[in-house]
């Protein structure tokens, strides 16, 4: 009896590589990011991110504006954590001016920046859930973020672009009873983290979608200059708040959470833990809030002497730095913004290769970029 | 290692390298005026034609081991600022995870036809940052696989962050 030849339908089809265009108008790219993907079946063989759709020429604008005017524009880089942007601009200019901010001013800055970090990570938590396909976490996250924005509104009058941290200190001292409201918020948010773990962190579907996906090795993370939770997700404990403290961060006790293998879930987990650490920092700052004036004496017209300064801090997305050259005028000679999102995004073209098409959104979401900062 | 030790290690291997002194104090300055400021890092000036050898030593020498490129940018000195000549400075800022020390390197280039070797093979983080510098200053990076505009669109006229860039009014200007 002759062997029967089994024919699988479609086995003689010719397959070829395909170019797929993701974005720039796509809800899961978190803004106007375009990624050109070359795919072989379902597997990605090459990826080329295309940025610049939101470019506003910050560095050019800085050369035509006085130092305090530039503060307003700094809000627009990473619009989810505008306090960090305000702070880094002020730190860079204060270095040039060589002025020391009073202790109360520093503590107020720490409180605001850490609250902003919680708000920023909450947006990540919510939108990452949506990226993966879970809508409920988004509603939870924005309910909590709303309360933080209410606190910021009372302090600064704005909900997104605060312009609160000023050169030499802060815009104004805390309003009456703000500390009480902040404390009750912190007490309220602590049990919420347990909810997040039930909703997403330990969710088996979520874990299947994110574990062992988009792994960044330690060596790659360093050579690509990845910073922030993405770096700590790889297991490298590098946090400027610990390693190069600014604004009296050395006064506070907190841990630096690190991941194990650097996959999407580790990066996600590090951010959730960081929110808990930020709550600790804000509590300590409120407990030991010094009395006195929050502002240093700053000249009415800011005209720093000739010089250059590089200031950096740990923003929610990584190391945010300002390199500022002063020629002794009332406007900076040259300003460079070291934007963490921009540099973290560089590695996307490497880690996407070999991944499945369905994982692109999970990997992109886990890097947590803000296009306002990528394009500046 | 502190700044002078790092400089000594660099200088013994690279005689062309020089340290950039801090900005000089102006003579007869009023006491109430602030003094020129610079961060307390080591600033060195590298020679363009031996920049790639310099970069290899910076990265691979075990005593230096600058494995982390924090920042890469450039500055344009077309206007005479003090006694500096018209030039471009490409500015690199390095950090070493192993030794926890930092270094600023500046490479000066002529303003006409600026060209510098790319360091993308040593620090892949330079990829987009070099493209940004090319985009904004028109400095060409030799050996970069994709040295094209990144933030501005292809076909944009001129180099926006050069000091002699002239903005042509368009329909967005009032």
Short mmCIF file of C-alpha atoms in Angstrom, two decimals:
data_model
loop_
_atom_site.label_atom_id
_atom_site.label_comp_id
_atom_site.label_asym_id
_atom_site.label_seq_id
_atom_site.Cartn_x
_atom_site.Cartn_y
_atom_site.Cartn_z
CA UNK A 1 0.00 0.00 0.00
CA UNK A 2 1.47 3.33 -1.06
CA UNK A 3 1.93 6.00 1.60
CA UNK A 4 -0.67 8.70 1.37
CA UNK A 5 0.80 12.12 0.82
CA UNK A 6 -0.70 14.61 3.24
CA UNK A 7 -0.89 18.16 1.91
CA UNK A 8 -1.27 21.00 4.39
CA UNK A 9 -3.28 23.77 2.75
CA UNK A 10 -1.17 26.89 2.34
CA UNK A 11 2.18 25.16 2.85
CA UNK A 12 3.34 26.19 -0.58
CA UNK A 13 2.52 29.88 -0.02
CA UNK A 14 5.35 32.33 -0.53
CA UNK A 15 5.91 34.50 2.56
CA UNK A 16 7.72 37.77 2.45
CA UNK A 17 8.69 40.51 4.85
CA UNK A 18 6.17 43.24 5.41
CA UNK A 19 6.52 46.85 6.48
CA UNK A 20 3.99 47.93 9.09
CA UNK A 21 3.56 51.53 10.10
CA UNK A 22 2.53 52.09 13.73
CA UNK A 23 1.43 55.62 14.48
CA UNK A 24 1.84 58.58 14.58
CA UNK A 25 -1.89 58.75 15.31
CA UNK A 26 -2.38 55.63 17.34
CA UNK A 27 -3.89 55.52 20.82
CA UNK A 28 -1.29 53.15 22.23
CA UNK A 29 1.78 55.16 21.22
CA UNK A 30 1.12 57.66 24.04
CA UNK A 31 1.25 60.65 21.76
CA UNK A 32 2.64 61.22 18.33
CA UNK A 33 5.27 58.52 17.98
CA UNK A 34 5.68 56.62 14.76
CA UNK A 35 7.39 53.23 14.63
CA UNK A 36 8.13 51.59 11.31
CA UNK A 37 8.20 47.85 11.82
CA UNK A 38 9.55 45.24 9.49
CA UNK A 39 7.80 41.97 10.21
CA UNK A 40 8.29 38.43 9.05
CA UNK A 41 4.97 36.80 9.78
CA UNK A 42 4.38 37.78 13.37
CA UNK A 43 8.01 38.30 14.34
CA UNK A 44 9.63 41.72 14.17
CA UNK A 45 12.91 41.78 12.28
CA UNK A 46 13.60 45.52 12.44
CA UNK A 47 12.09 48.57 14.06
CA UNK A 48 12.73 52.23 13.40
CA UNK A 49 11.11 54.76 15.73
CA UNK A 50 10.41 58.14 14.18
CA UNK A 51 10.12 61.09 16.53
CA UNK A 52 9.86 64.84 16.20
CA UNK A 53 6.16 65.36 15.56
CA UNK A 54 5.87 67.43 18.74
CA UNK A 55 9.11 69.36 18.39
CA UNK A 56 8.77 72.89 19.69
CA UNK A 57 12.39 73.99 19.73
CA UNK A 58 12.79 74.38 23.48
CA UNK A 59 16.54 74.89 23.28
CA UNK A 60 16.16 77.61 20.70
CA UNK A 61 13.37 79.27 22.67
CA UNK A 62 15.60 79.29 25.75
CA UNK A 63 18.19 81.41 23.98
CA UNK A 64 15.64 84.15 23.42
CA UNK A 65 14.07 84.19 26.85
CA UNK A 66 15.15 85.39 30.27
CA UNK A 67 15.77 82.80 32.96
CA UNK A 68 12.40 83.18 34.74
CA UNK A 69 10.53 83.17 31.42
CA UNK A 70 12.05 79.83 30.55
CA UNK A 71 10.49 78.32 33.66
CA UNK A 72 7.08 78.53 32.01
CA UNK A 73 8.31 76.54 29.02
CA UNK A 74 9.93 73.91 31.23
CA UNK A 75 6.43 72.84 32.31
CA UNK A 76 5.77 71.64 28.80
CA UNK A 77 8.54 69.04 28.49
CA UNK A 78 7.27 66.22 30.60
CA UNK A 79 3.77 67.46 31.19
CA UNK A 80 2.94 64.57 33.51
CA UNK A 81 5.59 65.63 36.02
CA UNK A 82 5.92 69.35 35.50
CA UNK A 83 7.22 69.86 39.05
CA UNK A 84 10.42 67.96 38.24
CA UNK A 85 10.92 70.11 35.17
CA UNK A 86 10.47 73.31 37.16
CA UNK A 87 12.85 72.00 39.77
CA UNK A 88 15.64 71.06 37.39
CA UNK A 89 15.54 74.43 35.66
CA UNK A 90 15.72 76.16 39.03
CA UNK A 91 18.56 73.94 40.21
CA UNK A 92 20.60 74.70 37.10
CA UNK A 93 20.06 78.46 37.40
CA UNK A 94 20.67 78.44 41.14
CA UNK A 95 23.98 76.73 40.52
CA UNK A 96 24.96 79.51 38.13
CA UNK A 97 23.79 82.18 40.56
CA UNK A 98 25.28 80.29 43.51
CA UNK A 99 22.32 80.84 45.77
CA UNK A 100 21.29 78.51 48.54
CA UNK A 101 17.61 77.74 49.02
CA UNK A 102 16.35 77.71 52.64
CA UNK A 103 15.57 74.35 54.18
CA UNK A 104 11.83 74.93 54.11
CA UNK A 105 11.97 75.65 50.41
CA UNK A 106 13.85 72.43 49.77
CA UNK A 107 11.35 70.40 51.77
CA UNK A 108 8.41 71.96 49.96
CA UNK A 109 10.09 71.10 46.66
CA UNK A 110 10.60 67.51 47.75
CA UNK A 111 6.95 67.20 48.78
CA UNK A 112 5.73 68.52 45.45
CA UNK A 113 8.12 66.49 43.33
CA UNK A 114 7.29 63.26 45.14
CA UNK A 115 3.53 63.85 44.94
CA UNK A 116 4.04 64.51 41.26
CA UNK A 117 5.97 61.27 40.95
CA UNK A 118 2.98 59.40 42.37
CA UNK A 119 0.66 61.18 39.92
CA UNK A 120 2.96 60.42 37.01
CA UNK A 121 3.33 56.75 37.89
CA UNK A 122 -0.44 56.53 38.33
CA UNK A 123 -0.87 57.65 34.74
CA UNK A 124 1.60 54.97 33.73
CA UNK A 125 -0.29 52.38 35.75
CA UNK A 126 -3.60 53.32 34.19
CA UNK A 127 -2.48 53.65 30.59
CA UNK A 128 -0.36 50.52 30.76
CA UNK A 129 -3.44 48.62 31.82
CA UNK A 130 -5.25 49.99 28.78
CA UNK A 131 -2.33 49.01 26.55
CA UNK A 132 -2.57 45.44 27.78
CA UNK A 133 -6.34 45.39 27.58
CA UNK A 134 -7.55 46.13 31.11
CA UNK A 135 -9.68 49.23 31.33
CA UNK A 136 -10.59 49.26 35.04
CA UNK A 137 -7.13 50.19 36.44
CA UNK A 138 -7.26 53.38 34.40
CA UNK A 139 -10.38 54.55 36.23
CA UNK A 140 -8.82 53.75 39.60
CA UNK A 141 -5.58 55.52 38.74
CA UNK A 142 -7.26 58.68 37.54
CA UNK A 143 -9.47 58.83 40.62
CA UNK A 144 -6.34 58.94 42.77
CA UNK A 145 -4.50 61.31 40.46
CA UNK A 146 -7.43 63.71 40.64
CA UNK A 147 -6.86 64.11 44.37
CA UNK A 148 -3.19 64.92 43.84
CA UNK A 149 -4.09 67.45 41.17
CA UNK A 150 -6.56 69.03 43.61
CA UNK A 151 -3.75 69.39 46.13
CA UNK A 152 -1.54 70.99 43.46
CA UNK A 153 -4.34 73.29 42.40
CA UNK A 154 -4.63 74.62 45.91
CA UNK A 155 -0.91 75.23 46.10
CA UNK A 156 -0.14 76.59 42.66
CA UNK A 157 -3.46 77.37 40.99
CA UNK A 158 -2.81 75.00 38.09
CA UNK A 159 -3.47 71.35 37.46
CA UNK A 160 -0.95 70.46 34.78
CA UNK A 161 1.58 73.22 34.26
CA UNK A 162 2.26 74.36 37.78
CA UNK A 163 5.10 76.86 37.50
CA UNK A 164 5.27 76.49 41.27
CA UNK A 165 8.94 75.90 41.95
CA UNK A 166 10.69 79.19 41.25
CA UNK A 167 14.30 80.26 41.09
CA UNK A 168 15.35 80.65 44.72
CA UNK A 169 12.51 78.73 46.27
CA UNK A 170 8.83 78.26 45.57
CA UNK A 171 6.01 80.50 44.37
CA UNK A 172 4.23 80.71 47.73
CA UNK A 173 4.11 78.95 51.04
CA UNK A 174 1.49 76.28 51.69
CA UNK A 175 -2.11 77.42 52.10
CA UNK A 176 -3.82 76.94 55.41
CA UNK A 177 -4.72 73.37 56.28
CA UNK A 178 -2.96 72.01 53.20
CA UNK A 179 -0.80 69.73 55.34
CA UNK A 180 -3.89 68.15 56.85
CA UNK A 181 -5.40 67.54 53.44
CA UNK A 182 -2.16 66.05 52.19
CA UNK A 183 -1.94 63.74 55.18
CA UNK A 184 -5.48 62.51 54.76
CA UNK A 185 -4.73 61.87 51.08
CA UNK A 186 -1.65 59.82 51.98
CA UNK A 187 -3.66 57.78 54.48
CA UNK A 188 -6.30 57.28 51.82
CA UNK A 189 -3.95 56.15 49.08
CA UNK A 190 -2.06 53.53 51.11
CA UNK A 191 -4.78 50.84 50.94
CA UNK A 192 -5.21 51.62 47.23
CA UNK A 193 -1.86 50.00 46.45
CA UNK A 194 -3.28 46.70 47.64
CA UNK A 195 -6.11 47.16 45.16
CA UNK A 196 -3.61 47.72 42.36
CA UNK A 197 -1.85 44.48 43.19
CA UNK A 198 -5.16 42.61 43.02
CA UNK A 199 -6.23 44.40 39.84
CA UNK A 200 -3.07 44.20 37.80
CA UNK A 201 0.21 43.26 39.46
CA UNK A 202 -0.68 39.70 40.36
CA UNK A 203 -3.24 39.25 37.61
CA UNK A 204 -2.26 36.06 35.72
CA UNK A 205 -3.32 37.43 32.33
CA UNK A 206 -1.30 40.59 32.90
CA UNK A 207 1.71 38.56 34.03
CA UNK A 208 1.50 36.38 30.95
CA UNK A 209 1.48 39.46 28.75
CA UNK A 210 4.41 41.19 30.44
CA UNK A 211 6.78 38.65 31.99
CA UNK A 212 9.79 37.64 29.87
CA UNK A 213 8.81 40.25 27.29
CA UNK A 214 11.09 43.08 26.22
CA UNK A 215 14.05 42.06 28.35
CA UNK A 216 16.80 44.69 28.69
CA UNK A 217 20.08 43.26 29.93
CA UNK A 218 22.22 45.15 32.44
CA UNK A 219 24.96 45.76 29.89
CA UNK A 220 22.54 47.09 27.31
CA UNK A 221 20.87 49.32 29.86
CA UNK A 222 24.18 50.96 30.73
CA UNK A 223 25.51 51.27 27.21
CA UNK A 224 22.23 52.76 25.99
CA UNK A 225 22.23 55.15 28.99
CA UNK A 226 18.84 53.99 30.22
CA UNK A 227 17.86 55.66 33.48
CA UNK A 228 15.02 55.73 35.94
CA UNK A 229 12.67 52.82 36.63
CA UNK A 230 13.76 51.21 33.35
CA UNK A 231 17.33 50.92 34.65
CA UNK A 232 16.26 49.82 38.11
CA UNK A 233 14.01 47.21 36.54
CA UNK A 234 17.18 45.55 35.21
CA UNK A 235 18.48 45.17 38.74
CA UNK A 236 20.86 48.12 38.86
CA UNK A 237 20.30 50.22 41.94
CA UNK A 238 20.99 53.68 40.58
CA UNK A 239 18.93 56.54 41.89
CA UNK A 240 20.20 60.10 41.99
CA UNK A 241 18.16 60.73 45.12
CA UNK A 242 20.49 58.30 46.87
CA UNK A 243 23.67 58.55 44.81
CA UNK A 244 23.89 62.32 44.34
CA UNK A 245 21.35 63.81 46.72
CA UNK A 246 19.93 67.21 45.87
CA UNK A 247 17.34 69.21 47.85
CA UNK A 248 18.28 67.43 51.10
CA UNK A 249 17.16 64.00 49.93
CA UNK A 250 19.78 62.58 52.26
CA UNK A 251 17.45 63.47 55.16
CA UNK A 252 14.82 60.97 54.10
CA UNK A 253 14.73 57.23 54.60
CA UNK A 254 13.47 55.29 51.61
CA UNK A 255 14.36 52.21 49.62
CA UNK A 256 15.30 51.96 45.97
CA UNK A 257 13.30 49.06 44.54
CA UNK A 258 15.01 47.05 41.82
CA UNK A 259 13.73 44.38 39.48
CA UNK A 260 15.32 41.06 38.69
CA UNK A 261 15.61 40.44 34.97
CA UNK A 262 14.53 43.67 33.28
CA UNK A 263 11.36 42.59 31.55
CA UNK A 264 8.17 44.62 31.20
CA UNK A 265 6.72 43.31 34.44
CA UNK A 266 9.84 44.29 36.41
CA UNK A 267 9.69 47.82 35.08
CA UNK A 268 6.02 47.99 35.96
CA UNK A 269 6.63 46.57 39.43
CA UNK A 270 9.44 49.06 40.16
CA UNK A 271 7.08 51.95 39.44
CA UNK A 272 4.41 50.58 41.74
CA UNK A 273 6.98 50.20 44.54
CA UNK A 274 8.30 53.70 43.89
CA UNK A 275 4.88 55.14 44.55
CA UNK A 276 4.94 53.54 48.00
CA UNK A 277 8.42 54.96 48.63
CA UNK A 278 7.25 58.41 47.55
CA UNK A 279 4.44 58.23 50.08
CA UNK A 280 7.06 57.53 52.75
CA UNK A 281 9.17 60.50 51.64
CA UNK A 282 6.23 62.91 51.64
CA UNK A 283 5.21 61.74 55.11
CA UNK A 284 8.70 62.31 56.48
CA UNK A 285 8.89 65.72 54.83
CA UNK A 286 5.56 66.74 56.34
CA UNK A 287 6.63 65.46 59.76
CA UNK A 288 9.87 67.42 59.76
CA UNK A 289 8.81 70.45 57.74
CA UNK A 290 11.09 73.24 58.97
CA UNK A 291 9.75 76.63 59.86
CA UNK A 292 10.97 79.85 58.33
CA UNK A 293 10.80 81.42 54.92
CA UNK A 294 10.81 79.16 51.86
CA UNK A 295 12.54 81.60 49.53
CA UNK A 296 16.10 82.77 49.20
CA UNK A 297 16.94 86.34 48.29
CA UNK A 298 17.14 86.51 44.50
CA UNK A 299 18.04 89.61 42.50
CA UNK A 300 15.13 91.20 40.71
CA UNK A 301 16.85 90.87 37.34
CA UNK A 302 18.55 87.50 37.08
CA UNK A 303 21.89 87.92 35.35
CA UNK A 304 24.15 85.01 36.25
CA UNK A 305 27.90 85.43 35.83
CA UNK A 306 29.82 83.77 33.02
CA UNK A 307 29.94 80.04 33.53
CA UNK A 308 28.40 76.68 32.88
CA UNK A 309 26.39 74.33 35.00
CA UNK A 310 25.03 70.85 34.66
CA UNK A 311 22.28 69.89 37.06
CA UNK A 312 20.45 66.59 37.11
CA UNK A 313 17.74 64.99 39.16
CA UNK A 314 15.74 61.81 39.32
CA UNK A 315 12.53 62.55 37.44
CA UNK A 316 9.78 59.90 37.28
CA UNK A 317 11.15 58.81 33.88
CA UNK A 318 14.85 58.91 34.61
CA UNK A 319 17.71 61.32 34.88
CA UNK A 320 16.57 64.74 33.78
CA UNK A 321 19.45 67.12 33.26
CA UNK A 322 20.00 70.70 32.21
CA UNK A 323 23.27 71.89 30.75
CA UNK A 324 23.33 75.64 30.81
CA UNK A 325 25.98 77.98 29.42
CA UNK A 326 25.85 81.55 30.62
CA UNK A 327 27.61 84.45 28.95
CA UNK A 328 26.80 86.88 31.73
CA UNK A 329 23.62 88.13 30.07
CA UNK A 330 20.05 88.00 31.27
CA UNK A 331 19.38 85.24 28.74
CA UNK A 332 21.16 81.87 28.64
CA UNK A 333 23.75 81.42 25.91
CA UNK A 334 22.98 77.76 25.36
CA UNK A 335 20.64 75.35 27.08
CA UNK A 336 20.55 71.62 26.57
CA UNK A 337 17.88 69.40 28.06
CA UNK A 338 18.93 65.84 28.75
CA UNK A 339 15.48 64.33 28.39
CA UNK A 340 15.17 60.84 29.89
CA UNK A 341 12.33 59.73 27.62
CA UNK A 342 14.31 60.62 24.51
CA UNK A 343 17.32 58.57 25.55
CA UNK A 344 15.30 55.67 26.96
CA UNK A 345 13.44 55.39 23.67
CA UNK A 346 16.68 54.77 21.76
CA UNK A 347 16.77 51.17 22.94
CA UNK A 348 13.34 50.43 21.47
CA UNK A 349 14.86 49.64 18.08
CA UNK A 350 17.01 46.97 19.72
CA UNK A 351 14.62 45.24 22.12
CA UNK A 352 11.75 45.02 19.65
CA UNK A 353 13.74 42.77 17.31
CA UNK A 354 12.69 39.16 17.72
CA UNK A 355 9.51 40.01 19.59
CA UNK A 356 6.00 39.25 18.42
CA UNK A 357 3.94 42.03 16.90
CA UNK A 358 1.36 41.75 19.67
CA UNK A 359 4.05 42.62 22.25
CA UNK A 360 5.07 45.93 20.67
CA UNK A 361 2.48 47.89 22.59
CA UNK A 362 3.35 46.14 25.85
CA UNK A 363 7.05 46.95 25.42
CA UNK A 364 6.50 50.53 24.30
CA UNK A 365 4.14 51.14 27.20
CA UNK A 366 6.58 49.71 29.72
CA UNK A 367 9.31 52.18 28.72
CA UNK A 368 6.87 54.93 29.73
CA UNK A 369 7.69 57.82 27.46
CA UNK A 370 6.12 61.24 27.27
CA UNK A 371 6.33 62.61 23.77
CA UNK A 372 6.44 66.18 25.00
CA UNK A 373 9.80 65.35 26.46
CA UNK A 374 11.05 63.15 23.63
CA UNK A 375 10.55 65.92 21.09
CA UNK A 376 10.91 68.98 23.33
CA UNK B 1 39.45 58.47 41.52
CA UNK B 2 39.48 62.19 41.90
CA UNK B 3 39.79 64.66 39.05
CA UNK B 4 43.58 65.00 39.03
CA UNK B 5 44.11 61.22 39.06
CA UNK B 6 41.73 60.78 36.12
CA UNK B 7 43.52 63.55 34.29
CA UNK B 8 46.89 61.98 34.98
CA UNK B 9 45.74 58.63 33.56
CA UNK B 10 44.37 60.34 30.46
CA UNK B 11 47.34 62.62 29.93
CA UNK B 12 49.98 59.87 30.07
CA UNK B 13 48.28 58.08 27.17
CA UNK B 14 47.15 61.12 25.23
CA UNK B 15 49.67 63.94 25.14
CA UNK B 16 47.36 66.04 22.94
CA UNK B 17 44.76 66.27 25.67
CA UNK B 18 44.55 69.38 27.82
CA UNK B 19 42.56 70.41 30.84
CA UNK B 20 40.14 73.31 30.45
CA UNK B 21 40.74 75.76 33.28
CA UNK B 22 37.74 77.15 35.16
CA UNK B 23 36.45 80.52 33.94
CA UNK B 24 38.82 83.27 35.11
CA UNK B 25 37.86 85.71 37.81
CA UNK B 26 37.37 89.17 36.35
CA UNK B 27 39.83 91.73 37.67
CA UNK B 28 38.58 94.40 40.06
CA UNK B 29 35.20 92.76 40.39
CA UNK B 30 32.77 94.36 42.85
CA UNK B 31 32.37 92.24 45.96
CA UNK B 32 28.59 91.93 45.64
CA UNK B 33 28.77 90.36 42.19
CA UNK B 34 28.70 86.59 41.91
CA UNK B 35 31.82 84.77 40.81
CA UNK B 36 31.93 82.72 37.60
CA UNK B 37 30.60 79.24 38.23
CA UNK B 38 31.54 75.84 36.92
CA UNK B 39 30.69 72.39 38.27
CA UNK B 40 33.51 70.65 40.17
CA UNK B 41 34.08 68.01 37.48
CA UNK B 42 37.11 67.46 35.31
CA UNK B 43 36.84 69.26 31.97
CA UNK B 44 39.21 68.18 29.21
CA UNK B 45 39.73 69.33 25.66
CA UNK B 46 40.30 66.55 23.13
CA UNK B 47 41.80 66.86 19.67
CA UNK B 48 39.29 66.12 16.86
CA UNK B 49 41.54 63.88 14.76
CA UNK B 50 42.41 61.63 17.70
CA UNK B 51 38.95 61.73 19.22
CA UNK B 52 38.10 58.09 18.46
CA UNK B 53 41.34 56.88 20.12
CA UNK B 54 40.63 59.13 23.06
CA UNK B 55 37.10 57.75 23.33
CA UNK B 56 38.40 54.18 23.29
CA UNK B 57 40.75 54.92 26.17
CA UNK B 58 38.00 56.70 28.10
CA UNK B 59 35.74 53.70 27.71
CA UNK B 60 38.13 50.77 27.90
CA UNK B 61 40.88 51.75 30.33
CA UNK B 62 40.02 49.81 33.51
CA UNK B 63 41.14 52.71 35.68
CA UNK B 64 38.71 55.06 33.92
CA UNK B 65 35.88 52.75 32.70
CA UNK B 66 33.48 55.49 31.68
CA UNK B 67 30.71 53.16 30.58
CA UNK B 68 27.79 55.59 30.80
CA UNK B 69 27.33 58.47 28.36
CA UNK B 70 25.10 60.80 30.34
CA UNK B 71 24.77 63.53 27.79
CA UNK B 72 26.02 64.60 24.38
CA UNK B 73 25.44 68.06 23.01
CA UNK B 74 27.13 70.91 21.22
CA UNK B 75 27.52 74.65 21.49
CA UNK B 76 28.15 77.27 18.85
CA UNK B 77 30.62 80.07 19.53
CA UNK B 78 30.21 82.34 16.56
CA UNK B 79 29.99 85.52 18.55
CA UNK B 80 33.27 86.38 20.21
CA UNK B 81 32.71 85.39 23.84
CA UNK B 82 35.67 86.60 25.81
CA UNK B 83 38.75 85.53 23.89
CA UNK B 84 37.38 82.38 22.26
CA UNK B 85 37.64 81.83 18.55
CA UNK B 86 34.56 81.09 16.43
CA UNK B 87 34.05 77.32 16.70
CA UNK B 88 31.74 74.46 17.58
CA UNK B 89 32.18 72.56 20.80
CA UNK B 90 30.86 69.02 20.93
CA UNK B 91 30.36 68.28 24.62
CA UNK B 92 30.34 64.79 26.12
CA UNK B 93 29.51 64.01 29.73
CA UNK B 94 30.54 60.62 31.04
CA UNK B 95 29.90 58.70 34.22
CA UNK B 96 31.46 55.49 35.46
CA UNK B 97 29.22 53.05 37.27
CA UNK B 98 32.27 51.21 38.53
CA UNK B 99 34.32 54.08 39.92
CA UNK B 100 31.55 56.69 40.36
CA UNK B 101 33.54 59.46 38.73
CA UNK B 102 32.54 61.91 36.06
CA UNK B 103 34.16 63.63 33.13
CA UNK B 104 33.33 66.38 30.70
CA UNK B 105 35.03 66.21 27.32
CA UNK B 106 34.87 69.00 24.78
CA UNK B 107 35.99 68.65 21.19
CA UNK B 108 36.37 71.88 19.24
CA UNK B 109 35.60 71.88 15.53
CA UNK B 110 35.91 74.55 12.85
CA UNK B 111 32.68 76.27 11.92
CA UNK B 112 32.95 75.45 8.23
CA UNK B 113 32.41 71.80 7.36
CA UNK B 114 32.50 70.38 10.92
CA UNK B 115 33.21 66.66 11.04
CA UNK B 116 33.83 64.38 14.01
CA UNK B 117 34.03 60.58 14.37
CA UNK B 118 30.95 58.97 15.80
CA UNK B 119 31.19 57.12 19.11
CA UNK B 120 28.11 54.99 18.50
CA UNK B 121 30.19 51.81 18.49
CA UNK B 122 31.42 52.53 22.01
CA UNK B 123 28.27 54.03 23.53
CA UNK B 124 25.10 53.11 21.61
CA UNK B 125 23.36 55.86 23.60
CA UNK B 126 25.08 58.31 21.27
CA UNK B 127 22.85 57.20 18.40
CA UNK B 128 19.98 59.64 18.70
CA UNK B 129 21.94 62.28 20.54
CA UNK B 130 24.42 62.53 17.68
CA UNK B 131 21.54 62.75 15.26
CA UNK B 132 20.07 65.55 17.34
CA UNK B 133 23.36 67.44 17.26
CA UNK B 134 23.53 66.93 13.50
CA UNK B 135 19.95 68.11 13.19
CA UNK B 136 20.49 71.26 15.23
CA UNK B 137 24.07 72.23 14.34
CA UNK B 138 24.87 70.48 11.08
CA UNK B 139 27.85 68.69 12.59
CA UNK B 140 28.52 65.51 10.64
CA UNK B 141 29.29 62.33 12.56
CA UNK B 142 31.62 60.13 10.59
CA UNK B 143 30.68 56.46 10.87
CA UNK B 144 27.15 56.98 12.13
CA UNK B 145 24.93 54.56 10.21
CA UNK B 146 21.96 56.90 9.99
CA UNK B 147 23.09 60.49 10.43
CA UNK B 148 19.83 62.17 9.39
CA UNK B 149 17.52 64.77 10.88
CA UNK B 150 15.60 63.50 13.87
CA UNK B 151 13.52 66.30 15.36
CA UNK B 152 13.14 68.66 12.40
CA UNK B 153 11.64 67.37 9.19
CA UNK B 154 13.73 66.30 6.20
CA UNK B 155 14.31 69.25 3.94
CA UNK B 156 14.27 71.85 6.70
CA UNK B 157 16.51 74.71 5.57
CA UNK B 158 19.47 75.50 7.78
CA UNK B 159 20.67 74.45 11.22
CA UNK B 160 18.40 75.94 13.87
CA UNK B 161 20.68 76.09 16.90
CA UNK B 162 23.57 77.76 15.10
CA UNK B 163 23.87 81.30 16.32
CA UNK B 164 23.82 82.69 12.79
CA UNK B 165 20.61 80.89 11.87
CA UNK B 166 18.16 83.35 10.36
CA UNK B 167 14.50 82.59 10.75
CA UNK B 168 12.58 83.12 7.54
CA UNK B 169 9.12 84.44 8.43
CA UNK B 170 6.35 82.09 7.37
CA UNK B 171 2.60 81.93 7.71
CA UNK B 172 2.86 81.30 11.46
CA UNK B 173 4.47 84.68 12.08
CA UNK B 174 2.14 87.55 12.65
#
